[in-house]
């Protein structure tokens, strides 16, 4: 998978490295902004109230 | 064969990285975001309080707090000399990311009945991380911009189950209080990283003083 991405990135090794870094940053950004906040309520750290549910 | 081994190892590395990132998110990033959000709420309160005269605002105070909005700042010296957090109306997940949450439907600050507040024990700034260290006699001080309210803890931390809604009743169950009064209840989760139980402390209103008179004794060192 990672080999496939590496082969399909354009340019020489330096350009490829830079592009991969950007890709990684983009993925981390999406994870922190959208995926983790969504997944977080599924875990038990958020229940601090007493209620009837 | 090689392709399978490679794919499986890449998958393992990816999943491992994801888990590490998620833990970083929980332990670190939610705290960064929550601290910023809480600071923001406190700034908003101070800005709001510096506008207009306190007396006029107190007289014009609406009968209900606006949902999701901050209305007070809480200080608990036992949790740290600099520990102070905004109190917002409501206990929704979004509200509790920005501060402590006042159970809608429980008494207003300083009034007769039970002023009940919930807060995160872990993640989102860990406001109630040291909750188990609270002891009877400890002060819980709140201000709404015009008055300082000093509550004294009478009982707790008391461990109960999440469905035990009687603990935030006007005369809280199991608290030892017998007659109506001006009470405060704090709730958080227990164990630290779980949600099987809740920790509760109860306090009664000990004294009030106008903000012009300066900080109450409990906050002076």
PDB file of C-alpha atoms in Angstrom:
ATOM      1  CA  UNK A   1       0.000   0.000   0.000  1.00  0.00           C
ATOM      2  CA  UNK A   2       2.659   2.512   1.034  1.00  0.00           C
ATOM      3  CA  UNK A   3       4.930   1.241  -1.750  1.00  0.00           C
ATOM      4  CA  UNK A   4       2.144   1.772  -4.219  1.00  0.00           C
ATOM      5  CA  UNK A   5       1.643   5.364  -3.044  1.00  0.00           C
ATOM      6  CA  UNK A   6       5.375   6.020  -3.186  1.00  0.00           C
ATOM      7  CA  UNK A   7       5.596   4.734  -6.743  1.00  0.00           C
ATOM      8  CA  UNK A   8       2.686   6.871  -7.873  1.00  0.00           C
ATOM      9  CA  UNK A   9       3.941  10.129  -6.412  1.00  0.00           C
ATOM     10  CA  UNK A  10       5.547  12.334  -9.068  1.00  0.00           C
ATOM     11  CA  UNK A  11       9.061  13.781  -9.034  1.00  0.00           C
ATOM     12  CA  UNK A  12      12.348  12.655  -7.565  1.00  0.00           C
ATOM     13  CA  UNK A  13      12.899  11.250  -4.080  1.00  0.00           C
ATOM     14  CA  UNK A  14      12.878  14.690  -2.408  1.00  0.00           C
ATOM     15  CA  UNK A  15       9.616  15.733  -3.990  1.00  0.00           C
ATOM     16  CA  UNK A  16       8.122  12.366  -3.110  1.00  0.00           C
ATOM     17  CA  UNK A  17       9.243  12.733   0.519  1.00  0.00           C
ATOM     18  CA  UNK A  18       7.743  16.203   0.745  1.00  0.00           C
ATOM     19  CA  UNK A  19       4.470  15.059  -0.799  1.00  0.00           C
ATOM     20  CA  UNK A  20       4.293  12.074   1.574  1.00  0.00           C
ATOM     21  CA  UNK A  21       4.825  14.380   4.520  1.00  0.00           C
ATOM     22  CA  UNK A  22       1.974  16.572   3.320  1.00  0.00           C
ATOM     23  CA  UNK A  23      -0.217  13.508   2.865  1.00  0.00           C
ATOM     24  CA  UNK A  24       0.539  12.328   6.399  1.00  0.00           C
ATOM     25  CA  UNK A  25      -0.241  15.780   7.807  1.00  0.00           C
ATOM     26  CA  UNK A  26      -3.516  15.885   5.879  1.00  0.00           C
ATOM     27  CA  UNK A  27      -4.522  12.482   7.222  1.00  0.00           C
ATOM     28  CA  UNK A  28      -3.654  13.454  10.821  1.00  0.00           C
ATOM     29  CA  UNK A  29      -5.622  16.685  10.388  1.00  0.00           C
ATOM     30  CA  UNK A  30      -8.711  14.830   9.190  1.00  0.00           C
ATOM     31  CA  UNK A  31      -8.369  12.320  12.035  1.00  0.00           C
ATOM     32  CA  UNK A  32      -8.097  15.000  14.747  1.00  0.00           C
ATOM     33  CA  UNK A  33     -10.783  17.226  13.276  1.00  0.00           C
ATOM     34  CA  UNK A  34     -13.425  14.723  12.289  1.00  0.00           C
ATOM     35  CA  UNK A  35     -12.728  11.061  12.978  1.00  0.00           C
ATOM     36  CA  UNK A  36     -11.569  11.193  16.622  1.00  0.00           C
ATOM     37  CA  UNK A  37     -14.269  13.595  17.819  1.00  0.00           C
ATOM     38  CA  UNK A  38     -16.763  11.236  16.242  1.00  0.00           C
ATOM     39  CA  UNK A  39     -15.231   8.095  17.780  1.00  0.00           C
ATOM     40  CA  UNK A  40     -14.699   9.636  21.195  1.00  0.00           C
ATOM     41  CA  UNK A  41     -18.285   9.513  22.558  1.00  0.00           C
ATOM     42  CA  UNK A  42     -18.260   5.773  21.872  1.00  0.00           C
ATOM     43  CA  UNK A  43     -15.703   5.462  24.663  1.00  0.00           C
ATOM     44  CA  UNK A  44     -16.644   5.768  28.331  1.00  0.00           C
ATOM     45  CA  UNK A  45     -14.840   8.964  29.409  1.00  0.00           C
ATOM     46  CA  UNK A  46     -17.709  11.314  28.693  1.00  0.00           C
ATOM     47  CA  UNK A  47     -20.367  10.193  31.123  1.00  0.00           C
ATOM     48  CA  UNK A  48     -20.128  12.414  34.156  1.00  0.00           C
ATOM     49  CA  UNK A  49     -23.781  13.116  34.870  1.00  0.00           C
ATOM     50  CA  UNK A  50     -26.487  11.232  36.693  1.00  0.00           C
ATOM     51  CA  UNK A  51     -29.501  10.678  34.487  1.00  0.00           C
ATOM     52  CA  UNK A  52     -32.217   8.231  33.646  1.00  0.00           C
ATOM     53  CA  UNK A  53     -30.713   6.821  30.471  1.00  0.00           C
TER      54      UNK A  53
ATOM     55  CA  UNK B   1       3.287 -14.817  -0.027  1.00  0.00           C
ATOM     56  CA  UNK B   2       5.494 -11.744   0.142  1.00  0.00           C
ATOM     57  CA  UNK B   3       2.579  -9.537  -0.822  1.00  0.00           C
ATOM     58  CA  UNK B   4       0.431 -10.954   1.980  1.00  0.00           C
ATOM     59  CA  UNK B   5       3.138 -10.525   4.614  1.00  0.00           C
ATOM     60  CA  UNK B   6       3.819  -6.999   3.444  1.00  0.00           C
ATOM     61  CA  UNK B   7       0.145  -6.018   3.412  1.00  0.00           C
ATOM     62  CA  UNK B   8      -0.492  -7.480   6.858  1.00  0.00           C
ATOM     63  CA  UNK B   9       2.532  -5.725   8.364  1.00  0.00           C
ATOM     64  CA  UNK B  10       1.571  -2.423   6.763  1.00  0.00           C
ATOM     65  CA  UNK B  11      -1.925  -2.833   8.177  1.00  0.00           C
ATOM     66  CA  UNK B  12      -0.566  -3.557  11.664  1.00  0.00           C
ATOM     67  CA  UNK B  13       1.662  -0.488  11.555  1.00  0.00           C
ATOM     68  CA  UNK B  14      -1.263   1.629  10.371  1.00  0.00           C
ATOM     69  CA  UNK B  15      -3.583   0.412  13.120  1.00  0.00           C
ATOM     70  CA  UNK B  16      -0.851   0.901  15.738  1.00  0.00           C
ATOM     71  CA  UNK B  17      -0.217   4.440  14.553  1.00  0.00           C
ATOM     72  CA  UNK B  18      -3.957   5.154  14.610  1.00  0.00           C
ATOM     73  CA  UNK B  19      -4.237   3.970  18.211  1.00  0.00           C
ATOM     74  CA  UNK B  20      -1.253   6.032  19.306  1.00  0.00           C
ATOM     75  CA  UNK B  21      -2.686   9.089  17.553  1.00  0.00           C
ATOM     76  CA  UNK B  22      -6.061   8.543  19.209  1.00  0.00           C
ATOM     77  CA  UNK B  23      -4.456   8.356  22.644  1.00  0.00           C
ATOM     78  CA  UNK B  24      -2.530  11.553  21.885  1.00  0.00           C
ATOM     79  CA  UNK B  25      -5.825  13.111  20.891  1.00  0.00           C
ATOM     80  CA  UNK B  26      -7.532  12.052  24.118  1.00  0.00           C
ATOM     81  CA  UNK B  27      -4.745  12.789  26.570  1.00  0.00           C
ATOM     82  CA  UNK B  28      -3.299  15.874  25.010  1.00  0.00           C
ATOM     83  CA  UNK B  29      -5.351  17.464  22.285  1.00  0.00           C
ATOM     84  CA  UNK B  30      -8.754  17.463  24.046  1.00  0.00           C
ATOM     85  CA  UNK B  31      -6.977  19.141  26.970  1.00  0.00           C
ATOM     86  CA  UNK B  32      -5.431  21.807  24.752  1.00  0.00           C
ATOM     87  CA  UNK B  33      -8.781  22.483  23.106  1.00  0.00           C
ATOM     88  CA  UNK B  34     -10.693  22.467  26.406  1.00  0.00           C
ATOM     89  CA  UNK B  35      -8.221  24.785  28.156  1.00  0.00           C
ATOM     90  CA  UNK B  36      -8.521  27.234  25.287  1.00  0.00           C
ATOM     91  CA  UNK B  37     -12.318  26.950  25.321  1.00  0.00           C
ATOM     92  CA  UNK B  38     -12.514  27.384  29.118  1.00  0.00           C
ATOM     93  CA  UNK B  39     -10.196  30.409  29.004  1.00  0.00           C
ATOM     94  CA  UNK B  40     -12.418  31.807  26.306  1.00  0.00           C
ATOM     95  CA  UNK B  41     -15.563  31.324  28.389  1.00  0.00           C
ATOM     96  CA  UNK B  42     -13.938  32.993  31.397  1.00  0.00           C
ATOM     97  CA  UNK B  43     -12.840  35.953  29.250  1.00  0.00           C
ATOM     98  CA  UNK B  44     -16.399  36.235  28.003  1.00  0.00           C
ATOM     99  CA  UNK B  45     -17.743  36.295  31.552  1.00  0.00           C
ATOM    100  CA  UNK B  46     -15.266  38.963  32.626  1.00  0.00           C
ATOM    101  CA  UNK B  47     -16.132  41.052  29.559  1.00  0.00           C
ATOM    102  CA  UNK B  48     -19.829  40.628  30.302  1.00  0.00           C
ATOM    103  CA  UNK B  49     -19.370  41.489  33.982  1.00  0.00           C
ATOM    104  CA  UNK B  50     -17.335  44.595  33.302  1.00  0.00           C
ATOM    105  CA  UNK B  51     -20.199  46.017  31.260  1.00  0.00           C
ATOM    106  CA  UNK B  52     -22.870  47.881  33.159  1.00  0.00           C
ATOM    107  CA  UNK B  53     -23.466  48.012  36.887  1.00  0.00           C
ATOM    108  CA  UNK B  54     -23.625  44.780  38.832  1.00  0.00           C
ATOM    109  CA  UNK B  55     -26.677  45.848  40.755  1.00  0.00           C
ATOM    110  CA  UNK B  56     -28.693  46.627  37.648  1.00  0.00           C
ATOM    111  CA  UNK B  57     -27.697  43.345  36.061  1.00  0.00           C
ATOM    112  CA  UNK B  58     -28.518  41.310  39.140  1.00  0.00           C
ATOM    113  CA  UNK B  59     -31.946  42.904  39.246  1.00  0.00           C
ATOM    114  CA  UNK B  60     -32.478  42.197  35.553  1.00  0.00           C
ATOM    115  CA  UNK B  61     -31.167  38.626  35.699  1.00  0.00           C
ATOM    116  CA  UNK B  62     -33.466  36.281  33.770  1.00  0.00           C
ATOM    117  CA  UNK B  63     -35.263  33.493  35.581  1.00  0.00           C
ATOM    118  CA  UNK B  64     -33.302  30.876  33.645  1.00  0.00           C
ATOM    119  CA  UNK B  65     -29.717  30.651  32.487  1.00  0.00           C
ATOM    120  CA  UNK B  66     -29.210  30.605  28.707  1.00  0.00           C
ATOM    121  CA  UNK B  67     -28.392  27.040  27.582  1.00  0.00           C
ATOM    122  CA  UNK B  68     -24.754  26.494  26.660  1.00  0.00           C
ATOM    123  CA  UNK B  69     -23.710  29.914  28.003  1.00  0.00           C
ATOM    124  CA  UNK B  70     -21.350  30.539  30.905  1.00  0.00           C
ATOM    125  CA  UNK B  71     -22.808  32.288  33.945  1.00  0.00           C
ATOM    126  CA  UNK B  72     -20.355  31.721  36.809  1.00  0.00           C
ATOM    127  CA  UNK B  73     -16.774  30.823  37.702  1.00  0.00           C
ATOM    128  CA  UNK B  74     -16.008  28.084  40.227  1.00  0.00           C
ATOM    129  CA  UNK B  75     -12.945  27.988  42.501  1.00  0.00           C
ATOM    130  CA  UNK B  76     -11.982  24.958  44.597  1.00  0.00           C
ATOM    131  CA  UNK B  77      -8.781  25.656  46.567  1.00  0.00           C
ATOM    132  CA  UNK B  78      -8.339  21.936  47.318  1.00  0.00           C
ATOM    133  CA  UNK B  79      -7.958  21.209  43.603  1.00  0.00           C
ATOM    134  CA  UNK B  80      -5.232  23.808  43.256  1.00  0.00           C
ATOM    135  CA  UNK B  81      -4.586  27.427  44.143  1.00  0.00           C
ATOM    136  CA  UNK B  82      -5.112  28.445  40.520  1.00  0.00           C
ATOM    137  CA  UNK B  83      -7.931  25.999  39.815  1.00  0.00           C
ATOM    138  CA  UNK B  84     -10.902  27.874  38.431  1.00  0.00           C
ATOM    139  CA  UNK B  85     -13.374  26.829  35.752  1.00  0.00           C
ATOM    140  CA  UNK B  86     -16.350  28.388  34.016  1.00  0.00           C
ATOM    141  CA  UNK B  87     -19.798  26.976  34.753  1.00  0.00           C
ATOM    142  CA  UNK B  88     -22.097  26.705  31.759  1.00  0.00           C
ATOM    143  CA  UNK B  89     -25.802  25.975  31.614  1.00  0.00           C
ATOM    144  CA  UNK B  90     -26.626  22.392  30.624  1.00  0.00           C
ATOM    145  CA  UNK B  91     -24.813  19.069  30.739  1.00  0.00           C
ATOM    146  CA  UNK B  92     -24.667  18.194  27.032  1.00  0.00           C
ATOM    147  CA  UNK B  93     -21.456  16.710  25.648  1.00  0.00           C
ATOM    148  CA  UNK B  94     -20.695  19.911  23.725  1.00  0.00           C
ATOM    149  CA  UNK B  95     -21.200  22.080  26.796  1.00  0.00           C
ATOM    150  CA  UNK B  96     -18.966  19.946  29.008  1.00  0.00           C
ATOM    151  CA  UNK B  97     -16.110  20.410  26.524  1.00  0.00           C
ATOM    152  CA  UNK B  98     -16.087  24.114  27.370  1.00  0.00           C
ATOM    153  CA  UNK B  99     -16.370  23.962  31.137  1.00  0.00           C
ATOM    154  CA  UNK B 100     -18.406  22.554  33.989  1.00  0.00           C
ATOM    155  CA  UNK B 101     -22.094  21.976  33.325  1.00  0.00           C
ATOM    156  CA  UNK B 102     -25.000  23.079  35.504  1.00  0.00           C
ATOM    157  CA  UNK B 103     -27.836  20.563  35.478  1.00  0.00           C
ATOM    158  CA  UNK B 104     -30.713  22.418  33.834  1.00  0.00           C
ATOM    159  CA  UNK B 105     -33.714  22.198  36.108  1.00  0.00           C
ATOM    160  CA  UNK B 106     -31.749  22.314  39.344  1.00  0.00           C
ATOM    161  CA  UNK B 107     -31.615  25.426  41.514  1.00  0.00           C
ATOM    162  CA  UNK B 108     -29.842  28.622  40.474  1.00  0.00           C
ATOM    163  CA  UNK B 109     -26.614  29.641  42.121  1.00  0.00           C
ATOM    164  CA  UNK B 110     -27.135  30.549  45.768  1.00  0.00           C
ATOM    165  CA  UNK B 111     -30.887  29.951  45.701  1.00  0.00           C
ATOM    166  CA  UNK B 112     -32.939  27.515  47.747  1.00  0.00           C
ATOM    167  CA  UNK B 113     -32.685  23.989  46.393  1.00  0.00           C
ATOM    168  CA  UNK B 114     -29.776  22.122  44.923  1.00  0.00           C
ATOM    169  CA  UNK B 115     -27.306  23.782  42.567  1.00  0.00           C
ATOM    170  CA  UNK B 116     -25.902  20.717  40.742  1.00  0.00           C
ATOM    171  CA  UNK B 117     -22.805  20.761  38.532  1.00  0.00           C
ATOM    172  CA  UNK B 118     -21.103  18.023  36.467  1.00  0.00           C
ATOM    173  CA  UNK B 119     -17.550  17.962  35.115  1.00  0.00           C
ATOM    174  CA  UNK B 120     -15.097  15.721  33.308  1.00  0.00           C
ATOM    175  CA  UNK B 121     -12.769  13.679  35.450  1.00  0.00           C
ATOM    176  CA  UNK B 122     -10.539  12.807  32.506  1.00  0.00           C
ATOM    177  CA  UNK B 123     -10.061  14.246  29.012  1.00  0.00           C
ATOM    178  CA  UNK B 124     -11.160  17.750  28.034  1.00  0.00           C
ATOM    179  CA  UNK B 125      -8.856  19.477  30.465  1.00  0.00           C
ATOM    180  CA  UNK B 126      -9.387  16.984  33.325  1.00  0.00           C
ATOM    181  CA  UNK B 127     -11.254  19.570  35.458  1.00  0.00           C
ATOM    182  CA  UNK B 128     -12.280  17.081  38.169  1.00  0.00           C
ATOM    183  CA  UNK B 129      -9.175  14.880  37.999  1.00  0.00           C
ATOM    184  CA  UNK B 130      -8.505  15.259  41.758  1.00  0.00           C
ATOM    185  CA  UNK B 131     -12.153  14.924  42.751  1.00  0.00           C
ATOM    186  CA  UNK B 132     -11.462  12.054  45.242  1.00  0.00           C
ATOM    187  CA  UNK B 133      -9.252  14.404  47.279  1.00  0.00           C
ATOM    188  CA  UNK B 134     -12.213  16.590  48.229  1.00  0.00           C
ATOM    189  CA  UNK B 135     -13.050  16.365  51.936  1.00  0.00           C
ATOM    190  CA  UNK B 136     -15.784  17.640  54.227  1.00  0.00           C
ATOM    191  CA  UNK B 137     -14.984  21.217  55.205  1.00  0.00           C
ATOM    192  CA  UNK B 138     -13.424  22.097  51.836  1.00  0.00           C
ATOM    193  CA  UNK B 139     -14.643  25.304  50.239  1.00  0.00           C
ATOM    194  CA  UNK B 140     -16.295  25.519  46.840  1.00  0.00           C
ATOM    195  CA  UNK B 141     -16.438  29.171  45.850  1.00  0.00           C
ATOM    196  CA  UNK B 142     -18.469  30.557  42.980  1.00  0.00           C
ATOM    197  CA  UNK B 143     -19.050  34.005  41.613  1.00  0.00           C
ATOM    198  CA  UNK B 144     -21.668  35.246  39.189  1.00  0.00           C
ATOM    199  CA  UNK B 145     -20.018  38.620  38.783  1.00  0.00           C
ATOM    200  CA  UNK B 146     -21.962  40.381  41.517  1.00  0.00           C
ATOM    201  CA  UNK B 147     -21.724  38.007  44.495  1.00  0.00           C
ATOM    202  CA  UNK B 148     -19.254  35.514  45.936  1.00  0.00           C
ATOM    203  CA  UNK B 149     -20.897  32.294  47.125  1.00  0.00           C
ATOM    204  CA  UNK B 150     -18.903  30.081  49.488  1.00  0.00           C
ATOM    205  CA  UNK B 151     -20.173  26.538  49.851  1.00  0.00           C
ATOM    206  CA  UNK B 152     -18.710  24.080  52.372  1.00  0.00           C
ATOM    207  CA  UNK B 153     -18.542  20.385  51.562  1.00  0.00           C
ATOM    208  CA  UNK B 154     -20.435  18.252  54.073  1.00  0.00           C
ATOM    209  CA  UNK B 155     -20.256  14.797  52.588  1.00  0.00           C
ATOM    210  CA  UNK B 156     -18.322  12.949  49.953  1.00  0.00           C
ATOM    211  CA  UNK B 157     -16.875  11.763  47.761  1.00  0.00           C
ATOM    212  CA  UNK B 158     -19.827   9.408  47.644  1.00  0.00           C
ATOM    213  CA  UNK B 159     -19.791   6.623  45.055  1.00  0.00           C
ATOM    214  CA  UNK B 160     -23.019   5.747  43.346  1.00  0.00           C
ATOM    215  CA  UNK B 161     -24.465   4.427  40.093  1.00  0.00           C
ATOM    216  CA  UNK B 162     -25.244   6.608  37.040  1.00  0.00           C
ATOM    217  CA  UNK B 163     -29.012   6.185  37.367  1.00  0.00           C
ATOM    218  CA  UNK B 164     -29.088   7.508  40.946  1.00  0.00           C
ATOM    219  CA  UNK B 165     -30.743  10.807  40.022  1.00  0.00           C
ATOM    220  CA  UNK B 166     -31.867  11.329  43.637  1.00  0.00           C
ATOM    221  CA  UNK B 167     -28.415  12.754  44.429  1.00  0.00           C
ATOM    222  CA  UNK B 168     -29.298  16.008  42.645  1.00  0.00           C
ATOM    223  CA  UNK B 169     -32.749  16.348  44.213  1.00  0.00           C
ATOM    224  CA  UNK B 170     -33.493  19.627  46.049  1.00  0.00           C
ATOM    225  CA  UNK B 171     -32.881  17.686  49.266  1.00  0.00           C
ATOM    226  CA  UNK B 172     -30.336  15.187  47.911  1.00  0.00           C
ATOM    227  CA  UNK B 173     -30.793  11.555  48.782  1.00  0.00           C
ATOM    228  CA  UNK B 174     -27.994   9.949  50.870  1.00  0.00           C
ATOM    229  CA  UNK B 175     -26.517  13.382  51.583  1.00  0.00           C
ATOM    230  CA  UNK B 176     -27.580  13.438  55.217  1.00  0.00           C
ATOM    231  CA  UNK B 177     -29.523  16.682  54.672  1.00  0.00           C
ATOM    232  CA  UNK B 178     -32.998  16.451  56.144  1.00  0.00           C
ATOM    233  CA  UNK B 179     -34.654  19.751  55.388  1.00  0.00           C
ATOM    234  CA  UNK B 180     -34.700  22.107  52.390  1.00  0.00           C
ATOM    235  CA  UNK B 181     -31.723  24.436  52.135  1.00  0.00           C
ATOM    236  CA  UNK B 182     -29.232  25.990  49.758  1.00  0.00           C
ATOM    237  CA  UNK B 183     -27.164  23.048  48.610  1.00  0.00           C
ATOM    238  CA  UNK B 184     -24.552  22.297  45.978  1.00  0.00           C
ATOM    239  CA  UNK B 185     -23.855  18.936  44.336  1.00  0.00           C
ATOM    240  CA  UNK B 186     -20.840  18.091  42.181  1.00  0.00           C
ATOM    241  CA  UNK B 187     -20.799  14.957  40.025  1.00  0.00           C
ATOM    242  CA  UNK B 188     -18.113  13.274  37.934  1.00  0.00           C
ATOM    243  CA  UNK B 189     -17.344   9.794  36.663  1.00  0.00           C
ATOM    244  CA  UNK B 190     -15.731   6.900  38.490  1.00  0.00           C
ATOM    245  CA  UNK B 191     -13.459   5.037  37.925  1.00  0.00           C
ATOM    246  CA  UNK B 192     -11.173   7.606  36.405  1.00  0.00           C
ATOM    247  CA  UNK B 193     -11.348   6.194  32.883  1.00  0.00           C
ATOM    248  CA  UNK B 194     -14.661   4.398  33.181  1.00  0.00           C
ATOM    249  CA  UNK B 195     -18.339   5.134  33.361  1.00  0.00           C
ATOM    250  CA  UNK B 196     -19.724   2.420  35.596  1.00  0.00           C
ATOM    251  CA  UNK B 197     -20.133   4.719  38.616  1.00  0.00           C
ATOM    252  CA  UNK B 198     -20.336   8.366  39.637  1.00  0.00           C
ATOM    253  CA  UNK B 199     -18.635  10.308  42.407  1.00  0.00           C
ATOM    254  CA  UNK B 200     -20.691  12.884  44.263  1.00  0.00           C
ATOM    255  CA  UNK B 201     -19.943  15.567  46.842  1.00  0.00           C
ATOM    256  CA  UNK B 202     -22.498  17.701  48.633  1.00  0.00           C
ATOM    257  CA  UNK B 203     -22.065  21.143  50.121  1.00  0.00           C
ATOM    258  CA  UNK B 204     -24.211  23.786  51.756  1.00  0.00           C
ATOM    259  CA  UNK B 205     -24.114  27.538  51.259  1.00  0.00           C
ATOM    260  CA  UNK B 206     -21.931  28.890  54.033  1.00  0.00           C
ATOM    261  CA  UNK B 207     -21.682  32.585  53.232  1.00  0.00           C
ATOM    262  CA  UNK B 208     -22.087  35.181  50.519  1.00  0.00           C
ATOM    263  CA  UNK B 209     -20.483  38.565  49.976  1.00  0.00           C
ATOM    264  CA  UNK B 210     -20.708  41.190  47.267  1.00  0.00           C
ATOM    265  CA  UNK B 211     -17.782  41.213  44.821  1.00  0.00           C
ATOM    266  CA  UNK B 212     -16.971  44.815  45.816  1.00  0.00           C
ATOM    267  CA  UNK B 213     -16.059  43.485  49.273  1.00  0.00           C
ATOM    268  CA  UNK B 214     -13.230  41.426  47.743  1.00  0.00           C
ATOM    269  CA  UNK B 215     -12.466  37.736  47.609  1.00  0.00           C
ATOM    270  CA  UNK B 216     -13.953  35.563  50.335  1.00  0.00           C
ATOM    271  CA  UNK B 217     -11.669  34.177  53.042  1.00  0.00           C
ATOM    272  CA  UNK B 218     -11.613  30.723  51.499  1.00  0.00           C
ATOM    273  CA  UNK B 219      -9.687  32.056  48.474  1.00  0.00           C
ATOM    274  CA  UNK B 220      -7.124  34.075  50.466  1.00  0.00           C
ATOM    275  CA  UNK B 221      -3.874  32.425  51.301  1.00  0.00           C
TER     276      UNK B 221
END
